[in-house]
């Protein structure tokens, strides 16, 4: 039969376990918050990347009779809709951070670009200068400067 420790020894073992847990709690919390914060940063970057892609796709398919497709595209990047409504997809994101380059505004790089099957016009949507702000600053940098997020697509118009 297995011999059991006396009650006083069991209490000491419980105390040791509590001390070990207390020692390990701080690093575990720091790692947990760090992973969470970097996960939020990656999520924000992916949301911005998707919104830029959606805006470029919108600009490649708008009708020539559309009165202001560039404003619609900027709103699509910032708000997720062509209307200037709702809250921004990312905190601090503004339409001033969004730039659009197409055959009309950048003719030297985006108009009649030669390809293997003929010449095409291009459209580029770019977010510049967005800074991600961390919530938990003791485990991650207070701010992360995202590099330019841009997408270039062939324009059908």
mmCIF file with all atom_site columns, N, CA and C in Angstrom, residues 52-116:
data_model
loop_
_atom_site.group_PDB
_atom_site.id
_atom_site.type_symbol
_atom_site.label_atom_id
_atom_site.label_alt_id
_atom_site.label_comp_id
_atom_site.label_asym_id
_atom_site.label_entity_id
_atom_site.label_seq_id
_atom_site.pdbx_PDB_ins_code
_atom_site.Cartn_x
_atom_site.Cartn_y
_atom_site.Cartn_z
_atom_site.occupancy
_atom_site.B_iso_or_equiv
_atom_site.pdbx_formal_charge
_atom_site.auth_seq_id
_atom_site.auth_comp_id
_atom_site.auth_asym_id
_atom_site.auth_atom_id
_atom_site.pdbx_PDB_model_num
ATOM 1   N N  . UNK A 1 52  ? -8.557  47.779 -49.007 1.00 0.00 ? 52  UNK A N  1
ATOM 2   C CA . UNK A 1 52  ? -7.854  48.351 -50.155 1.00 0.00 ? 52  UNK A CA 1
ATOM 3   C C  . UNK A 1 52  ? -8.146  47.523 -51.410 1.00 0.00 ? 52  UNK A C  1
ATOM 4   N N  . UNK A 1 53  ? -8.151  46.212 -51.255 1.00 0.00 ? 53  UNK A N  1
ATOM 5   C CA . UNK A 1 53  ? -8.457  45.321 -52.382 1.00 0.00 ? 53  UNK A CA 1
ATOM 6   C C  . UNK A 1 53  ? -9.888  45.560 -52.875 1.00 0.00 ? 53  UNK A C  1
ATOM 7   N N  . UNK A 1 54  ? -10.832 45.691 -51.942 1.00 0.00 ? 54  UNK A N  1
ATOM 8   C CA . UNK A 1 54  ? -12.224 45.951 -52.333 1.00 0.00 ? 54  UNK A CA 1
ATOM 9   C C  . UNK A 1 54  ? -12.365 47.285 -53.054 1.00 0.00 ? 54  UNK A C  1
ATOM 10  N N  . UNK A 1 55  ? -11.645 48.302 -52.601 1.00 0.00 ? 55  UNK A N  1
ATOM 11  C CA . UNK A 1 55  ? -11.725 49.616 -53.245 1.00 0.00 ? 55  UNK A CA 1
ATOM 12  C C  . UNK A 1 55  ? -11.133 49.570 -54.654 1.00 0.00 ? 55  UNK A C  1
ATOM 13  N N  . UNK A 1 56  ? -10.015 48.871 -54.820 1.00 0.00 ? 56  UNK A N  1
ATOM 14  C CA . UNK A 1 56  ? -9.423  48.752 -56.158 1.00 0.00 ? 56  UNK A CA 1
ATOM 15  C C  . UNK A 1 56  ? -10.370 47.999 -57.089 1.00 0.00 ? 56  UNK A C  1
ATOM 16  N N  . UNK A 1 57  ? -10.973 46.946 -56.580 1.00 0.00 ? 57  UNK A N  1
ATOM 17  C CA . UNK A 1 57  ? -11.936 46.185 -57.383 1.00 0.00 ? 57  UNK A CA 1
ATOM 18  C C  . UNK A 1 57  ? -13.129 47.067 -57.756 1.00 0.00 ? 57  UNK A C  1
ATOM 19  N N  . UNK A 1 58  ? -13.579 47.893 -56.821 1.00 0.00 ? 58  UNK A N  1
ATOM 20  C CA . UNK A 1 58  ? -14.695 48.809 -57.088 1.00 0.00 ? 58  UNK A CA 1
ATOM 21  C C  . UNK A 1 58  ? -14.317 49.777 -58.212 1.00 0.00 ? 58  UNK A C  1
ATOM 22  N N  . UNK A 1 59  ? -13.093 50.304 -58.159 1.00 0.00 ? 59  UNK A N  1
ATOM 23  C CA . UNK A 1 59  ? -12.675 51.264 -59.182 1.00 0.00 ? 59  UNK A CA 1
ATOM 24  C C  . UNK A 1 59  ? -12.507 50.628 -60.557 1.00 0.00 ? 59  UNK A C  1
ATOM 25  N N  . UNK A 1 60  ? -12.247 49.337 -60.605 1.00 0.00 ? 60  UNK A N  1
ATOM 26  C CA . UNK A 1 60  ? -12.091 48.682 -61.914 1.00 0.00 ? 60  UNK A CA 1
ATOM 27  C C  . UNK A 1 60  ? -13.424 48.392 -62.578 1.00 0.00 ? 60  UNK A C  1
ATOM 28  N N  . UNK A 1 61  ? -14.497 48.514 -61.824 1.00 0.00 ? 61  UNK A N  1
ATOM 29  C CA . UNK A 1 61  ? -15.787 48.133 -62.396 1.00 0.00 ? 61  UNK A CA 1
ATOM 30  C C  . UNK A 1 61  ? -16.855 49.225 -62.326 1.00 0.00 ? 61  UNK A C  1
ATOM 31  N N  . UNK A 1 62  ? -16.508 50.447 -61.910 1.00 0.00 ? 62  UNK A N  1
ATOM 32  C CA . UNK A 1 62  ? -17.525 51.502 -61.837 1.00 0.00 ? 62  UNK A CA 1
ATOM 33  C C  . UNK A 1 62  ? -17.922 51.960 -63.232 1.00 0.00 ? 62  UNK A C  1
ATOM 34  N N  . UNK A 1 63  ? -19.126 52.428 -63.330 1.00 0.00 ? 63  UNK A N  1
ATOM 35  C CA . UNK A 1 63  ? -19.623 52.923 -64.616 1.00 0.00 ? 63  UNK A CA 1
ATOM 36  C C  . UNK A 1 63  ? -19.046 54.304 -64.899 1.00 0.00 ? 63  UNK A C  1
ATOM 37  N N  . UNK A 1 64  ? -18.813 54.634 -66.157 1.00 0.00 ? 64  UNK A N  1
ATOM 38  C CA . UNK A 1 64  ? -18.275 55.965 -66.488 1.00 0.00 ? 64  UNK A CA 1
ATOM 39  C C  . UNK A 1 64  ? -19.211 57.092 -66.065 1.00 0.00 ? 64  UNK A C  1
ATOM 40  N N  . UNK A 1 65  ? -20.483 56.801 -65.875 1.00 0.00 ? 65  UNK A N  1
ATOM 41  C CA . UNK A 1 65  ? -21.437 57.831 -65.469 1.00 0.00 ? 65  UNK A CA 1
ATOM 42  C C  . UNK A 1 65  ? -21.425 58.086 -63.961 1.00 0.00 ? 65  UNK A C  1
ATOM 43  N N  . UNK A 1 66  ? -20.668 57.312 -63.210 1.00 0.00 ? 66  UNK A N  1
ATOM 44  C CA . UNK A 1 66  ? -20.580 57.496 -61.768 1.00 0.00 ? 66  UNK A CA 1
ATOM 45  C C  . UNK A 1 66  ? -19.940 58.856 -61.484 1.00 0.00 ? 66  UNK A C  1
ATOM 46  N N  . UNK A 1 67  ? -20.593 59.716 -60.680 1.00 0.00 ? 67  UNK A N  1
ATOM 47  C CA . UNK A 1 67  ? -20.094 61.082 -60.501 1.00 0.00 ? 67  UNK A CA 1
ATOM 48  C C  . UNK A 1 67  ? -18.760 61.185 -59.755 1.00 0.00 ? 67  UNK A C  1
ATOM 49  N N  . UNK A 1 68  ? -18.503 60.362 -58.750 1.00 0.00 ? 68  UNK A N  1
ATOM 50  C CA . UNK A 1 68  ? -17.280 60.502 -57.960 1.00 0.00 ? 68  UNK A CA 1
ATOM 51  C C  . UNK A 1 68  ? -16.790 59.143 -57.451 1.00 0.00 ? 68  UNK A C  1
ATOM 52  N N  . UNK A 1 69  ? -16.244 58.308 -58.337 1.00 0.00 ? 69  UNK A N  1
ATOM 53  C CA . UNK A 1 69  ? -15.837 56.970 -57.911 1.00 0.00 ? 69  UNK A CA 1
ATOM 54  C C  . UNK A 1 69  ? -14.663 56.976 -56.932 1.00 0.00 ? 69  UNK A C  1
ATOM 55  N N  . UNK A 1 70  ? -13.789 57.990 -57.000 1.00 0.00 ? 70  UNK A N  1
ATOM 56  C CA . UNK A 1 70  ? -12.642 58.020 -56.097 1.00 0.00 ? 70  UNK A CA 1
ATOM 57  C C  . UNK A 1 70  ? -13.069 58.270 -54.648 1.00 0.00 ? 70  UNK A C  1
ATOM 58  N N  . UNK A 1 71  ? -14.043 59.128 -54.442 1.00 0.00 ? 71  UNK A N  1
ATOM 59  C CA . UNK A 1 71  ? -14.551 59.347 -53.083 1.00 0.00 ? 71  UNK A CA 1
ATOM 60  C C  . UNK A 1 71  ? -15.229 58.086 -52.576 1.00 0.00 ? 71  UNK A C  1
ATOM 61  N N  . UNK A 1 72  ? -15.983 57.410 -53.447 1.00 0.00 ? 72  UNK A N  1
ATOM 62  C CA . UNK A 1 72  ? -16.598 56.149 -53.051 1.00 0.00 ? 72  UNK A CA 1
ATOM 63  C C  . UNK A 1 72  ? -15.539 55.123 -52.656 1.00 0.00 ? 72  UNK A C  1
ATOM 64  N N  . UNK A 1 73  ? -14.451 55.050 -53.425 1.00 0.00 ? 73  UNK A N  1
ATOM 65  C CA . UNK A 1 73  ? -13.386 54.091 -53.130 1.00 0.00 ? 73  UNK A CA 1
ATOM 66  C C  . UNK A 1 73  ? -12.702 54.426 -51.809 1.00 0.00 ? 73  UNK A C  1
ATOM 67  N N  . UNK A 1 74  ? -12.457 55.700 -51.540 1.00 0.00 ? 74  UNK A N  1
ATOM 68  C CA . UNK A 1 74  ? -11.843 56.098 -50.270 1.00 0.00 ? 74  UNK A CA 1
ATOM 69  C C  . UNK A 1 74  ? -12.762 55.757 -49.100 1.00 0.00 ? 74  UNK A C  1
ATOM 70  N N  . UNK A 1 75  ? -14.052 55.995 -49.270 1.00 0.00 ? 75  UNK A N  1
ATOM 71  C CA . UNK A 1 75  ? -15.008 55.624 -48.222 1.00 0.00 ? 75  UNK A CA 1
ATOM 72  C C  . UNK A 1 75  ? -15.041 54.117 -48.023 1.00 0.00 ? 75  UNK A C  1
ATOM 73  N N  . UNK A 1 76  ? -14.918 53.371 -49.108 1.00 0.00 ? 76  UNK A N  1
ATOM 74  C CA . UNK A 1 76  ? -14.897 51.914 -49.025 1.00 0.00 ? 76  UNK A CA 1
ATOM 75  C C  . UNK A 1 76  ? -13.690 51.434 -48.218 1.00 0.00 ? 76  UNK A C  1
ATOM 76  N N  . UNK A 1 77  ? -12.556 52.085 -48.394 1.00 0.00 ? 77  UNK A N  1
ATOM 77  C CA . UNK A 1 77  ? -11.356 51.728 -47.627 1.00 0.00 ? 77  UNK A CA 1
ATOM 78  C C  . UNK A 1 77  ? -11.554 52.048 -46.150 1.00 0.00 ? 77  UNK A C  1
ATOM 79  N N  . UNK A 1 78  ? -12.057 53.228 -45.851 1.00 0.00 ? 78  UNK A N  1
ATOM 80  C CA . UNK A 1 78  ? -12.130 53.682 -44.453 1.00 0.00 ? 78  UNK A CA 1
ATOM 81  C C  . UNK A 1 78  ? -13.336 53.102 -43.724 1.00 0.00 ? 78  UNK A C  1
ATOM 82  N N  . UNK A 1 79  ? -14.505 53.134 -44.347 1.00 0.00 ? 79  UNK A N  1
ATOM 83  C CA . UNK A 1 79  ? -15.744 52.758 -43.651 1.00 0.00 ? 79  UNK A CA 1
ATOM 84  C C  . UNK A 1 79  ? -16.295 51.390 -44.044 1.00 0.00 ? 79  UNK A C  1
ATOM 85  N N  . UNK A 1 80  ? -15.784 50.795 -45.104 1.00 0.00 ? 80  UNK A N  1
ATOM 86  C CA . UNK A 1 80  ? -16.290 49.509 -45.546 1.00 0.00 ? 80  UNK A CA 1
ATOM 87  C C  . UNK A 1 80  ? -17.533 49.618 -46.403 1.00 0.00 ? 80  UNK A C  1
ATOM 88  N N  . UNK A 1 81  ? -17.943 50.848 -46.729 1.00 0.00 ? 81  UNK A N  1
ATOM 89  C CA . UNK A 1 81  ? -19.080 51.075 -47.617 1.00 0.00 ? 81  UNK A CA 1
ATOM 90  C C  . UNK A 1 81  ? -18.795 52.329 -48.438 1.00 0.00 ? 81  UNK A C  1
ATOM 91  N N  . UNK A 1 82  ? -19.498 52.481 -49.555 1.00 0.00 ? 82  UNK A N  1
ATOM 92  C CA . UNK A 1 82  ? -19.250 53.632 -50.421 1.00 0.00 ? 82  UNK A CA 1
ATOM 93  C C  . UNK A 1 82  ? -19.792 54.924 -49.829 1.00 0.00 ? 82  UNK A C  1
ATOM 94  N N  . UNK A 1 83  ? -20.665 54.812 -48.835 1.00 0.00 ? 83  UNK A N  1
ATOM 95  C CA . UNK A 1 83  ? -21.199 55.992 -48.161 1.00 0.00 ? 83  UNK A CA 1
ATOM 96  C C  . UNK A 1 83  ? -20.261 56.377 -47.019 1.00 0.00 ? 83  UNK A C  1
ATOM 97  N N  . UNK A 1 84  ? -20.237 57.652 -46.704 1.00 0.00 ? 84  UNK A N  1
ATOM 98  C CA . UNK A 1 84  ? -19.399 58.145 -45.619 1.00 0.00 ? 84  UNK A CA 1
ATOM 99  C C  . UNK A 1 84  ? -20.144 57.974 -44.300 1.00 0.00 ? 84  UNK A C  1
ATOM 100 N N  . UNK A 1 85  ? -20.441 56.706 -43.932 1.00 0.00 ? 85  UNK A N  1
ATOM 101 C CA . UNK A 1 85  ? -21.225 56.451 -42.732 1.00 0.00 ? 85  UNK A CA 1
ATOM 102 C C  . UNK A 1 85  ? -20.552 55.398 -41.871 1.00 0.00 ? 85  UNK A C  1
ATOM 103 N N  . UNK A 1 86  ? -20.861 55.425 -40.599 1.00 0.00 ? 86  UNK A N  1
ATOM 104 C CA . UNK A 1 86  ? -20.335 54.423 -39.681 1.00 0.00 ? 86  UNK A CA 1
ATOM 105 C C  . UNK A 1 86  ? -18.987 54.828 -39.113 1.00 0.00 ? 86  UNK A C  1
ATOM 106 N N  . UNK A 1 87  ? -18.415 53.913 -38.388 1.00 0.00 ? 87  UNK A N  1
ATOM 107 C CA . UNK A 1 87  ? -17.106 54.177 -37.799 1.00 0.00 ? 87  UNK A CA 1
ATOM 108 C C  . UNK A 1 87  ? -16.029 53.571 -38.697 1.00 0.00 ? 87  UNK A C  1
ATOM 109 N N  . UNK A 1 88  ? -14.810 54.109 -38.636 1.00 0.00 ? 88  UNK A N  1
ATOM 110 C CA . UNK A 1 88  ? -13.732 53.571 -39.466 1.00 0.00 ? 88  UNK A CA 1
ATOM 111 C C  . UNK A 1 88  ? -13.433 52.112 -39.131 1.00 0.00 ? 88  UNK A C  1
ATOM 112 N N  . UNK A 1 89  ? -12.938 51.373 -40.119 1.00 0.00 ? 89  UNK A N  1
ATOM 113 C CA . UNK A 1 89  ? -12.597 49.967 -39.924 1.00 0.00 ? 89  UNK A CA 1
ATOM 114 C C  . UNK A 1 89  ? -11.466 49.803 -38.921 1.00 0.00 ? 89  UNK A C  1
ATOM 115 N N  . UNK A 1 90  ? -10.588 50.799 -38.833 1.00 0.00 ? 90  UNK A N  1
ATOM 116 C CA . UNK A 1 90  ? -9.471  50.771 -37.888 1.00 0.00 ? 90  UNK A CA 1
ATOM 117 C C  . UNK A 1 90  ? -9.407  52.129 -37.188 1.00 0.00 ? 90  UNK A C  1
ATOM 118 N N  . UNK A 1 91  ? -9.142  52.145 -35.890 1.00 0.00 ? 91  UNK A N  1
ATOM 119 C CA . UNK A 1 91  ? -9.079  53.416 -35.168 1.00 0.00 ? 91  UNK A CA 1
ATOM 120 C C  . UNK A 1 91  ? -8.015  54.338 -35.765 1.00 0.00 ? 91  UNK A C  1
ATOM 121 N N  . UNK A 1 92  ? -8.384  55.577 -36.024 1.00 0.00 ? 92  UNK A N  1
ATOM 122 C CA . UNK A 1 92  ? -7.444  56.562 -36.546 1.00 0.00 ? 92  UNK A CA 1
ATOM 123 C C  . UNK A 1 92  ? -7.321  56.586 -38.057 1.00 0.00 ? 92  UNK A C  1
ATOM 124 N N  . UNK A 1 93  ? -8.001  55.698 -38.759 1.00 0.00 ? 93  UNK A N  1
ATOM 125 C CA . UNK A 1 93  ? -7.936  55.663 -40.218 1.00 0.00 ? 93  UNK A CA 1
ATOM 126 C C  . UNK A 1 93  ? -8.820  56.765 -40.789 1.00 0.00 ? 93  UNK A C  1
ATOM 127 N N  . UNK A 1 94  ? -8.272  57.555 -41.716 1.00 0.00 ? 94  UNK A N  1
ATOM 128 C CA . UNK A 1 94  ? -9.030  58.635 -42.352 1.00 0.00 ? 94  UNK A CA 1
ATOM 129 C C  . UNK A 1 94  ? -8.893  58.531 -43.864 1.00 0.00 ? 94  UNK A C  1
ATOM 130 N N  . UNK A 1 95  ? -9.781  59.204 -44.570 1.00 0.00 ? 95  UNK A N  1
ATOM 131 C CA . UNK A 1 95  ? -9.716  59.204 -46.032 1.00 0.00 ? 95  UNK A CA 1
ATOM 132 C C  . UNK A 1 95  ? -8.479  59.949 -46.533 1.00 0.00 ? 95  UNK A C  1
ATOM 133 N N  . UNK A 1 96  ? -7.901  60.831 -45.707 1.00 0.00 ? 96  UNK A N  1
ATOM 134 C CA . UNK A 1 96  ? -6.684  61.542 -46.112 1.00 0.00 ? 96  UNK A CA 1
ATOM 135 C C  . UNK A 1 96  ? -5.496  60.587 -46.254 1.00 0.00 ? 96  UNK A C  1
ATOM 136 N N  . UNK A 1 97  ? -5.554  59.421 -45.602 1.00 0.00 ? 97  UNK A N  1
ATOM 137 C CA . UNK A 1 97  ? -4.473  58.437 -45.685 1.00 0.00 ? 97  UNK A CA 1
ATOM 138 C C  . UNK A 1 97  ? -4.572  57.577 -46.937 1.00 0.00 ? 97  UNK A C  1
ATOM 139 N N  . UNK A 1 98  ? -5.677  57.692 -47.669 1.00 0.00 ? 98  UNK A N  1
ATOM 140 C CA . UNK A 1 98  ? -5.922  56.861 -48.844 1.00 0.00 ? 98  UNK A CA 1
ATOM 141 C C  . UNK A 1 98  ? -5.589  57.663 -50.102 1.00 0.00 ? 98  UNK A C  1
ATOM 142 N N  . UNK A 1 99  ? -4.775  57.076 -50.966 1.00 0.00 ? 99  UNK A N  1
ATOM 143 C CA . UNK A 1 99  ? -4.472  57.716 -52.246 1.00 0.00 ? 99  UNK A CA 1
ATOM 144 C C  . UNK A 1 99  ? -4.824  56.756 -53.376 1.00 0.00 ? 99  UNK A C  1
ATOM 145 N N  . UNK A 1 100 ? -5.222  57.355 -54.497 1.00 0.00 ? 100 UNK A N  1
ATOM 146 C CA . UNK A 1 100 ? -5.634  56.568 -55.661 1.00 0.00 ? 100 UNK A CA 1
ATOM 147 C C  . UNK A 1 100 ? -4.854  57.054 -56.872 1.00 0.00 ? 100 UNK A C  1
ATOM 148 N N  . UNK A 1 101 ? -4.315  56.117 -57.596 1.00 0.00 ? 101 UNK A N  1
ATOM 149 C CA . UNK A 1 101 ? -3.563  56.426 -58.810 1.00 0.00 ? 101 UNK A CA 1
ATOM 150 C C  . UNK A 1 101 ? -4.185  55.618 -59.948 1.00 0.00 ? 101 UNK A C  1
ATOM 151 N N  . UNK A 1 102 ? -4.624  56.315 -60.997 1.00 0.00 ? 102 UNK A N  1
ATOM 152 C CA . UNK A 1 102 ? -5.215  55.631 -62.147 1.00 0.00 ? 102 UNK A CA 1
ATOM 153 C C  . UNK A 1 102 ? -4.695  56.259 -63.436 1.00 0.00 ? 102 UNK A C  1
ATOM 154 N N  . UNK A 1 103 ? -5.263  55.885 -64.548 1.00 0.00 ? 103 UNK A N  1
ATOM 155 C CA . UNK A 1 103 ? -4.780  56.374 -65.839 1.00 0.00 ? 103 UNK A CA 1
ATOM 156 C C  . UNK A 1 103 ? -4.898  57.888 -65.958 1.00 0.00 ? 103 UNK A C  1
ATOM 157 N N  . UNK A 1 104 ? -5.883  58.479 -65.291 1.00 0.00 ? 104 UNK A N  1
ATOM 158 C CA . UNK A 1 104 ? -6.067  59.928 -65.383 1.00 0.00 ? 104 UNK A CA 1
ATOM 159 C C  . UNK A 1 104 ? -5.117  60.686 -64.460 1.00 0.00 ? 104 UNK A C  1
ATOM 160 N N  . UNK A 1 105 ? -4.879  60.176 -63.253 1.00 0.00 ? 105 UNK A N  1
ATOM 161 C CA . UNK A 1 105 ? -4.059  60.900 -62.288 1.00 0.00 ? 105 UNK A CA 1
ATOM 162 C C  . UNK A 1 105 ? -2.576  60.557 -62.364 1.00 0.00 ? 105 UNK A C  1
ATOM 163 N N  . UNK A 1 106 ? -2.229  59.396 -62.867 1.00 0.00 ? 106 UNK A N  1
ATOM 164 C CA . UNK A 1 106 ? -0.825  58.959 -63.009 1.00 0.00 ? 106 UNK A CA 1
ATOM 165 C C  . UNK A 1 106 ? -0.620  58.374 -64.405 1.00 0.00 ? 106 UNK A C  1
ATOM 166 N N  . UNK A 1 107 ? -0.743  59.201 -65.455 1.00 0.00 ? 107 UNK A N  1
ATOM 167 C CA . UNK A 1 107 ? -0.692  58.638 -66.812 1.00 0.00 ? 107 UNK A CA 1
ATOM 168 C C  . UNK A 1 107 ? 0.646   57.994 -67.164 1.00 0.00 ? 107 UNK A C  1
ATOM 169 N N  . UNK A 1 108 ? 1.748   58.449 -66.566 1.00 0.00 ? 108 UNK A N  1
ATOM 170 C CA . UNK A 1 108 ? 3.052   57.896 -66.953 1.00 0.00 ? 108 UNK A CA 1
ATOM 171 C C  . UNK A 1 108 ? 3.239   56.453 -66.475 1.00 0.00 ? 108 UNK A C  1
ATOM 172 N N  . UNK A 1 109 ? 2.562   56.067 -65.391 1.00 0.00 ? 109 UNK A N  1
ATOM 173 C CA . UNK A 1 109 ? 2.745   54.711 -64.857 1.00 0.00 ? 109 UNK A CA 1
ATOM 174 C C  . UNK A 1 109 ? 1.505   53.827 -64.963 1.00 0.00 ? 109 UNK A C  1
ATOM 175 N N  . UNK A 1 110 ? 0.322   54.435 -65.191 1.00 0.00 ? 110 UNK A N  1
ATOM 176 C CA . UNK A 1 110 ? -0.911  53.654 -65.132 1.00 0.00 ? 110 UNK A CA 1
ATOM 177 C C  . UNK A 1 110 ? -1.739  53.671 -66.416 1.00 0.00 ? 110 UNK A C  1
ATOM 178 N N  . UNK A 1 111 ? -1.342  54.445 -67.407 1.00 0.00 ? 111 UNK A N  1
ATOM 179 C CA . UNK A 1 111 ? -2.108  54.499 -68.658 1.00 0.00 ? 111 UNK A CA 1
ATOM 180 C C  . UNK A 1 111 ? -1.391  53.700 -69.737 1.00 0.00 ? 111 UNK A C  1
ATOM 181 N N  . UNK A 1 112 ? -2.132  52.884 -70.443 1.00 0.00 ? 112 UNK A N  1
ATOM 182 C CA . UNK A 1 112 ? -1.627  52.106 -71.585 1.00 0.00 ? 112 UNK A CA 1
ATOM 183 C C  . UNK A 1 112 ? -0.331  51.370 -71.269 1.00 0.00 ? 112 UNK A C  1
ATOM 184 N N  . UNK A 1 113 ? -0.369  50.584 -70.213 1.00 0.00 ? 113 UNK A N  1
ATOM 185 C CA . UNK A 1 113 ? 0.796   49.791 -69.811 1.00 0.00 ? 113 UNK A CA 1
ATOM 186 C C  . UNK A 1 113 ? 0.846   48.563 -70.703 1.00 0.00 ? 113 UNK A C  1
ATOM 187 N N  . UNK A 1 114 ? 1.972   48.341 -71.395 1.00 0.00 ? 114 UNK A N  1
ATOM 188 C CA . UNK A 1 114 ? 2.040   47.204 -72.317 1.00 0.00 ? 114 UNK A CA 1
ATOM 189 C C  . UNK A 1 114 ? 2.100   45.866 -71.574 1.00 0.00 ? 114 UNK A C  1
ATOM 190 N N  . UNK A 1 115 ? 1.371   44.909 -72.093 1.00 0.00 ? 115 UNK A N  1
ATOM 191 C CA . UNK A 1 115 ? 1.393   43.542 -71.571 1.00 0.00 ? 115 UNK A CA 1
ATOM 192 C C  . UNK A 1 115 ? 1.599   42.594 -72.746 1.00 0.00 ? 115 UNK A C  1
ATOM 193 N N  . UNK A 1 116 ? 1.616   41.317 -72.489 1.00 0.00 ? 116 UNK A N  1
ATOM 194 C CA . UNK A 1 116 ? 1.772   40.337 -73.555 1.00 0.00 ? 116 UNK A CA 1
ATOM 195 C C  . UNK A 1 116 ? 0.589   40.271 -74.497 1.00 0.00 ? 116 UNK A C  1
#
